[in-house]
mmCIF file of C-alpha atoms in Angstrom:
data_model
loop_
_atom_site.group_PDB
_atom_site.id
_atom_site.type_symbol
_atom_site.label_atom_id
_atom_site.label_comp_id
_atom_site.label_asym_id
_atom_site.label_seq_id
_atom_site.Cartn_x
_atom_site.Cartn_y
_atom_site.Cartn_z
ATOM 1 C CA MET A 100 -4.277 -10.723 13.081
ATOM 2 C CA SER A 101 -7.560 -11.695 14.598
ATOM 3 C CA GLU A 102 -10.562 -10.230 12.825
ATOM 4 C CA GLN A 103 -12.440 -9.284 15.998
ATOM 5 C CA PRO A 104 -10.595 -7.112 18.505
ATOM 6 C CA VAL A 105 -10.378 -8.061 22.134
ATOM 7 C CA ALA A 106 -12.935 -6.159 24.207
ATOM 8 C CA CYS A 107 -11.433 -2.685 24.637
ATOM 9 C CA ARG A 108 -12.936 0.732 25.132
ATOM 10 C CA ILE A 109 -12.165 2.542 21.886
ATOM 11 C CA HIS A 110 -13.499 5.820 20.580
ATOM 12 C CA VAL A 111 -12.856 8.129 17.635
ATOM 13 C CA GLU A 112 -11.895 11.744 18.214
ATOM 14 C CA ALA A 113 -10.978 14.794 16.152
ATOM 15 C CA LEU A 114 -7.796 16.574 17.201
ATOM 16 C CA ALA A 115 -9.221 19.881 15.952
ATOM 17 C CA PRO A 116 -12.734 21.052 15.049
ATOM 18 C CA ALA A 117 -11.904 20.991 11.337
ATOM 19 C CA PHE A 118 -11.483 17.211 11.490
ATOM 20 C CA GLN A 119 -14.788 16.486 13.218
ATOM 21 C CA PRO A 120 -16.616 15.485 10.003
ATOM 22 C CA GLN A 121 -13.874 12.960 9.190
ATOM 23 C CA ALA A 122 -13.973 11.613 12.721
ATOM 24 C CA GLU A 123 -17.713 11.128 12.447
ATOM 25 C CA ARG A 124 -17.332 9.269 9.163
ATOM 26 C CA TRP A 125 -14.710 6.912 10.604
ATOM 27 C CA ALA A 126 -16.818 6.329 13.709
ATOM 28 C CA GLN A 127 -19.844 5.393 11.626
ATOM 29 C CA ARG A 128 -17.862 3.184 9.287
ATOM 30 C CA LEU A 129 -16.073 1.289 12.058
ATOM 31 C CA GLY A 130 -19.030 1.183 14.426
ATOM 32 C CA LEU A 131 -17.188 3.070 17.156
ATOM 33 C CA PRO A 132 -18.443 5.816 19.495
ATOM 34 C CA LEU A 133 -17.171 9.375 19.369
ATOM 35 C CA GLN A 134 -16.716 9.465 23.127
ATOM 36 C CA VAL A 135 -16.482 6.921 25.930
ATOM 37 C CA ASP A 136 -15.764 7.175 29.631
ATOM 38 C CA ASP A 137 -12.424 5.752 30.745
ATOM 39 C CA GLY A 138 -11.389 4.939 27.171
ATOM 40 C CA GLU A 139 -8.368 2.690 26.585
ATOM 41 C CA PHE A 140 -7.673 3.680 22.974
ATOM 42 C CA ALA A 141 -8.498 6.623 20.724
ATOM 43 C CA LEU A 142 -8.554 6.568 16.944
ATOM 44 C CA GLN A 143 -7.580 10.168 16.279
ATOM 45 C CA VAL A 144 -8.013 12.294 13.155
ATOM 46 C CA GLY A 145 -5.714 15.269 12.678
ATOM 47 C CA GLU A 146 -3.249 17.063 10.427
ATOM 48 C CA GLN A 147 -1.042 13.980 10.130
ATOM 49 C CA GLY A 148 -3.939 11.745 9.186
ATOM 50 C CA LEU A 149 -5.389 8.858 11.139
ATOM 51 C CA GLN A 150 -3.553 7.545 14.189
ATOM 52 C CA LEU A 151 -4.176 5.100 17.008
ATOM 53 C CA GLN A 152 -3.333 6.349 20.481
ATOM 54 C CA GLN A 153 -3.321 4.268 23.617
ATOM 55 C CA LEU A 154 -4.591 6.282 26.571
ATOM 56 C CA GLY A 155 -3.243 6.417 30.080
ATOM 57 C CA PRO A 156 -0.234 7.845 31.941
ATOM 58 C CA ASP A 157 2.343 5.341 30.615
ATOM 59 C CA ALA A 158 1.011 5.064 27.073
ATOM 60 C CA PRO A 159 3.483 5.193 24.151
ATOM 61 C CA GLY A 160 3.074 7.679 21.338
ATOM 62 C CA PRO A 161 0.549 7.219 18.533
ATOM 63 C CA VAL A 162 0.909 4.744 15.694
ATOM 64 C CA ARG A 163 0.102 5.790 12.143
ATOM 65 C CA VAL A 164 0.980 4.597 8.652
ATOM 66 C CA ASP A 165 3.431 6.949 6.964
ATOM 67 C CA PHE A 166 4.944 5.927 3.641
ATOM 68 C CA VAL A 167 6.307 9.413 2.893
ATOM 69 C CA GLU A 168 8.636 10.151 5.811
ATOM 70 C CA GLY A 169 10.343 8.330 8.663
ATOM 71 C CA GLY A 170 11.340 4.693 8.478
ATOM 72 C CA ALA A 171 9.569 3.958 5.202
ATOM 73 C CA ALA A 172 11.365 6.794 3.423
ATOM 74 C CA HIS A 173 14.734 5.787 4.824
ATOM 75 C CA ARG A 174 14.278 2.171 3.779
ATOM 76 C CA ARG A 175 13.062 3.204 0.326
ATOM 77 C CA LEU A 176 16.160 5.342 -0.218
ATOM 78 C CA TYR A 177 18.820 3.365 1.639
ATOM 79 C CA GLY A 178 17.371 -0.062 2.397
ATOM 80 C CA GLY A 179 19.436 -2.130 0.009
ATOM 81 C CA GLY A 180 17.102 -2.520 -2.954
ATOM 82 C CA SER A 181 16.643 -6.001 -4.370
ATOM 83 C CA GLY A 182 19.426 -7.282 -2.111
ATOM 84 C CA GLN A 183 17.136 -7.127 0.927
ATOM 85 C CA MET A 184 16.281 -10.478 2.435
ATOM 86 C CA ILE A 185 12.544 -10.035 1.947
ATOM 87 C CA ALA A 186 13.150 -9.372 -1.758
ATOM 88 C CA LYS A 187 15.177 -12.566 -2.098
ATOM 89 C CA ALA A 188 12.544 -14.508 -0.155
ATOM 90 C CA VAL A 189 9.675 -13.580 -2.481
ATOM 91 C CA GLY A 190 11.810 -14.174 -5.566
ATOM 92 C CA VAL A 191 12.744 -10.681 -6.751
ATOM 93 C CA ALA A 192 15.585 -11.104 -9.226
ATOM 94 C CA GLN A 193 16.839 -9.644 -12.477
ATOM 95 C CA GLY A 194 13.804 -9.391 -14.734
ATOM 96 C CA VAL A 195 11.536 -10.957 -12.084
ATOM 97 C CA ARG A 196 9.004 -8.895 -10.141
ATOM 98 C CA PRO A 197 6.322 -11.332 -8.964
ATOM 99 C CA ARG A 198 2.708 -10.475 -8.214
ATOM 100 C CA VAL A 199 2.502 -10.737 -4.436
ATOM 101 C CA LEU A 200 -0.381 -11.006 -2.003
ATOM 102 C CA ASP A 201 0.488 -9.859 1.522
ATOM 103 C CA ALA A 202 -2.287 -11.597 3.430
ATOM 104 C CA THR A 203 -1.256 -10.190 6.840
ATOM 105 C CA ALA A 204 -0.501 -6.630 5.807
ATOM 106 C CA GLY A 205 -0.494 -4.913 9.208
ATOM 107 C CA LEU A 206 0.894 -1.405 8.742
ATOM 108 C CA GLY A 207 2.033 -2.252 5.211
ATOM 109 C CA LYS A 208 5.780 -1.891 5.766
ATOM 110 C CA ASP A 209 6.875 -5.072 4.010
ATOM 111 C CA ALA A 210 4.363 -4.580 1.192
ATOM 112 C CA PHE A 211 5.688 -1.049 0.649
ATOM 113 C CA VAL A 212 9.249 -2.348 0.357
ATOM 114 C CA LEU A 213 8.213 -4.878 -2.281
ATOM 115 C CA ALA A 214 6.101 -2.322 -4.148
ATOM 116 C CA SER A 215 9.051 0.084 -4.154
ATOM 117 C CA LEU A 216 11.045 -2.653 -5.924
ATOM 118 C CA GLY A 217 8.382 -2.965 -8.622
ATOM 119 C CA CYS A 218 6.154 -5.790 -7.363
ATOM 120 C CA GLU A 219 2.411 -5.516 -7.911
ATOM 121 C CA MET A 220 0.984 -5.944 -4.421
ATOM 122 C CA SER A 221 -2.397 -6.966 -3.050
ATOM 123 C CA LEU A 222 -2.841 -6.436 0.691
ATOM 124 C CA ILE A 223 -5.313 -7.860 3.191
ATOM 125 C CA GLU A 224 -5.581 -6.616 6.761
ATOM 126 C CA ARG A 225 -8.526 -8.230 8.448
ATOM 127 C CA GLN A 226 -8.487 -6.172 11.675
ATOM 128 C CA PRO A 227 -10.641 -3.142 10.813
ATOM 129 C CA LEU A 228 -8.761 -0.599 12.954
ATOM 130 C CA ILE A 229 -5.388 -1.528 11.488
ATOM 131 C CA GLY A 230 -6.954 -1.633 8.038
ATOM 132 C CA ALA A 231 -8.227 1.909 8.553
ATOM 133 C CA LEU A 232 -4.711 3.133 9.423
ATOM 134 C CA LEU A 233 -3.354 1.397 6.333
ATOM 135 C CA GLU A 234 -6.045 2.839 4.082
ATOM 136 C CA ASP A 235 -5.333 6.327 5.390
ATOM 137 C CA GLY A 236 -1.589 5.910 4.885
ATOM 138 C CA LEU A 237 -2.063 4.755 1.303
ATOM 139 C CA ALA A 238 -4.314 7.732 0.573
ATOM 140 C CA ARG A 239 -1.745 10.191 1.917
ATOM 141 C CA GLY A 240 1.060 8.416 0.074
ATOM 142 C CA ALA A 241 -0.854 8.804 -3.176
ATOM 143 C CA GLU A 242 -0.599 12.590 -2.772
ATOM 144 C CA ASP A 243 3.220 12.581 -2.638
ATOM 145 C CA PHE A 244 5.130 12.934 -5.916
ATOM 146 C CA ASP A 245 7.795 10.333 -5.097
ATOM 147 C CA VAL A 246 5.611 7.842 -3.256
ATOM 148 C CA ALA A 247 2.497 7.933 -5.470
ATOM 149 C CA PRO A 248 3.910 5.548 -8.133
ATOM 150 C CA ILE A 249 4.745 3.040 -5.380
ATOM 151 C CA VAL A 250 1.402 3.037 -3.583
ATOM 152 C CA ALA A 251 -0.274 2.780 -7.006
ATOM 153 C CA ARG A 252 1.100 -0.773 -7.014
ATOM 154 C CA MET A 253 -0.555 -1.511 -3.646
ATOM 155 C CA ARG A 254 -4.193 -2.666 -3.742
ATOM 156 C CA LEU A 255 -5.907 -2.935 -0.356
ATOM 157 C CA LEU A 256 -8.555 -5.652 -0.009
ATOM 158 C CA GLN A 257 -11.141 -5.927 2.757
ATOM 159 C CA GLY A 258 -12.157 -9.047 4.626
ATOM 160 C CA ASN A 259 -10.866 -12.109 6.424
ATOM 161 C CA SER A 260 -7.601 -13.228 4.820
ATOM 162 C CA ILE A 261 -8.491 -16.905 4.801
ATOM 163 C CA GLU A 262 -11.913 -16.349 3.268
ATOM 164 C CA VAL A 263 -10.570 -13.906 0.673
ATOM 165 C CA MET A 264 -7.945 -16.438 -0.415
ATOM 166 C CA ARG A 265 -10.407 -19.317 -0.510
ATOM 167 C CA ASN A 266 -12.811 -17.283 -2.655
ATOM 168 C CA TRP A 267 -10.216 -15.495 -4.779
ATOM 169 C CA GLU A 268 -11.468 -14.004 -8.024
ATOM 170 C CA GLY A 269 -9.291 -13.223 -11.001
ATOM 171 C CA GLU A 270 -5.664 -14.066 -11.667
ATOM 172 C CA PRO A 271 -4.107 -15.647 -8.569
ATOM 173 C CA PRO A 272 -0.967 -14.179 -7.004
ATOM 174 C CA GLN A 273 2.332 -15.785 -7.864
ATOM 175 C CA VAL A 274 3.633 -15.353 -4.323
ATOM 176 C CA ILE A 275 1.769 -15.085 -1.016
ATOM 177 C CA TYR A 276 3.555 -13.497 1.924
ATOM 178 C CA LEU A 277 2.495 -14.175 5.515
ATOM 179 C CA ASP A 278 3.674 -12.562 8.732
ATOM 180 C CA PRO A 279 1.193 -13.814 11.355
ATOM 181 C CA MET A 280 1.014 -12.460 14.889
ATOM 182 C CA PHE A 281 2.519 -14.893 17.377
ATOM 183 C CA PRO A 282 3.116 -14.662 21.127
ATOM 184 C CA HIS A 283 6.765 -13.686 20.856
ATOM 185 C CA ARG A 284 8.837 -10.702 21.883
ATOM 186 C CA GLU A 285 10.658 -8.290 19.613
ATOM 187 C CA LYS A 286 13.426 -5.995 20.840
ATOM 188 C CA THR A 287 13.292 -2.731 18.923
ATOM 189 C CA ALA A 288 11.561 0.217 20.549
ATOM 190 C CA LEU A 289 9.336 0.871 17.541
ATOM 191 C CA VAL A 290 8.072 -2.685 17.387
ATOM 192 C CA LYS A 291 7.545 -2.591 21.130
ATOM 193 C CA LYS A 292 5.336 0.462 20.754
ATOM 194 C CA GLU A 293 3.302 -1.061 17.940
ATOM 195 C CA MET A 294 2.968 -4.431 19.642
ATOM 196 C CA ARG A 295 1.978 -2.778 22.895
ATOM 197 C CA LEU A 296 -0.821 -1.091 21.021
ATOM 198 C CA PHE A 297 -1.858 -4.040 18.891
ATOM 199 C CA ARG A 298 -1.784 -6.930 21.327
ATOM 200 C CA PRO A 299 -4.834 -5.845 23.372
ATOM 201 C CA LEU A 300 -6.722 -5.098 20.157
ATOM 202 C CA VAL A 301 -5.933 -8.025 17.918
ATOM 203 C CA GLY A 302 -4.408 -10.846 19.975
ATOM 204 C CA ASP A 303 -2.458 -13.558 18.148
ATOM 205 C CA ASP A 304 -3.238 -15.631 15.055
ATOM 206 C CA PRO A 305 -4.367 -19.064 16.300
ATOM 207 C CA ASP A 306 -5.595 -19.890 12.796
ATOM 208 C CA ALA A 307 -2.103 -19.577 11.261
ATOM 209 C CA PRO A 308 -2.177 -23.222 10.008
ATOM 210 C CA ALA A 309 -5.412 -22.506 8.108
ATOM 211 C CA LEU A 310 -3.860 -19.277 6.816
ATOM 212 C CA LEU A 311 -0.887 -21.235 5.483
ATOM 213 C CA ALA A 312 -3.121 -23.909 3.932
ATOM 214 C CA ALA A 313 -5.219 -21.306 2.104
ATOM 215 C CA ALA A 314 -2.071 -19.576 0.866
ATOM 216 C CA LEU A 315 -0.561 -22.815 -0.424
ATOM 217 C CA ALA A 316 -3.787 -23.602 -2.271
ATOM 218 C CA LEU A 317 -3.883 -20.191 -3.991
ATOM 219 C CA ALA A 318 -0.309 -19.134 -4.753
ATOM 220 C CA THR A 319 0.946 -20.282 -8.131
ATOM 221 C CA HIS A 320 4.691 -20.160 -7.420
ATOM 222 C CA ARG A 321 5.566 -19.903 -3.710
ATOM 223 C CA VAL A 322 4.471 -19.007 -0.205
ATOM 224 C CA VAL A 323 6.783 -17.117 2.146
ATOM 225 C CA VAL A 324 6.247 -16.975 5.912
ATOM 226 C CA LYS A 325 8.132 -14.516 8.114
ATOM 227 C CA ARG A 326 8.899 -15.914 11.562
ATOM 228 C CA PRO A 327 10.984 -15.013 14.598
ATOM 229 C CA ARG A 328 14.390 -16.556 13.915
ATOM 230 C CA LYS A 329 14.196 -19.231 16.617
ATOM 231 C CA ALA A 330 10.446 -19.909 16.442
ATOM 232 C CA PRO A 331 9.071 -23.206 15.115
ATOM 233 C CA CYS A 332 7.527 -23.420 11.674
ATOM 234 C CA ILE A 333 3.779 -23.060 11.320
ATOM 235 C CA GLU A 334 2.009 -26.361 11.847
ATOM 236 C CA GLY A 335 1.433 -28.091 8.522
ATOM 237 C CA PRO A 336 3.635 -28.775 5.492
ATOM 238 C CA LYS A 337 7.292 -28.045 6.089
ATOM 239 C CA PRO A 338 9.146 -25.364 4.124
ATOM 240 C CA SER A 339 11.855 -26.461 1.730
ATOM 241 C CA HIS A 340 14.319 -23.971 3.195
ATOM 242 C CA GLY A 341 14.608 -20.663 5.005
ATOM 243 C CA LEU A 342 16.552 -17.437 4.892
ATOM 244 C CA ASP A 343 17.870 -16.411 8.306
ATOM 245 C CA GLY A 344 18.390 -12.842 9.475
ATOM 246 C CA LYS A 345 19.455 -11.450 12.837
ATOM 247 C CA SER A 346 16.024 -11.540 14.470
ATOM 248 C CA SER A 347 13.749 -13.170 11.915
ATOM 249 C CA ARG A 348 13.735 -15.696 9.123
ATOM 250 C CA TYR A 349 11.716 -16.410 5.990
ATOM 251 C CA ASP A 350 10.330 -19.935 5.548
ATOM 252 C CA ILE A 351 9.897 -20.672 1.850
ATOM 253 C CA TYR A 352 7.342 -23.089 0.404
ATOM 254 C CA PRO A 353 8.069 -23.376 -3.333
ATOM 255 C CA LYS A 354 5.565 -24.618 -5.906
ATOM 256 C CA LYS A 355 7.049 -23.508 -9.232
ATOM 257 C CA ALA A 356 10.147 -21.570 -10.320
ATOM 258 C CA LEU A 357 9.755 -17.854 -10.952
ATOM 259 C CA LYS A 358 11.119 -16.885 -14.349
ATOM 260 C CA ALA A 359 11.726 -13.627 -16.181
#
């Protein structure tokens, strides 16, 4: 996602007086006001944590990161384990749990699935508002008995994904996973709500070819790119093969075999 949001009127607000100190801290950290006239979006702090709410009469409900309940919990319990397509794409197999960098983490859903399967995950979300939601969700997940061991395998990094990869310090990831924002349409209601919120804030990822190039230079074993099923590959080197699902596919760029 683009690092700088499109010009929107965004403010931070507490949903109850008890959360005002937290709201003030987020406002200062993100450089956002606590109140604006005719605001388009509100970053809200309340009992359920941090959430992003579009304002206006036809606005959808808020978006937050929740690894404890809802869709994340259902997928953790009933999602199919290592048989899931994303698991196969990154190379999860018997005795193989690669170190993965999710360089376009978004709300962390895919990273959470891989962490729940035992992968050590690094995450980068370069859009500060989305990164704040993700940070808050990880913090709340760490307080849950069942989810805490999973989010302990998820390390959130700050900064521009391309620059972080180009200046990587320490042991490089075996696999890098990319799911860039592209101007395409998804069909599910949940994705519609999230995309409706995110598009005005983050736009698309016009630097996807540079993102892919940086990933290919850093990953030791493979790069995986999630794409809409009928969309073209990212400009640049071609993947060796892909795994096709109903609405999306995974383009795989292998460098070295993953072994137990």
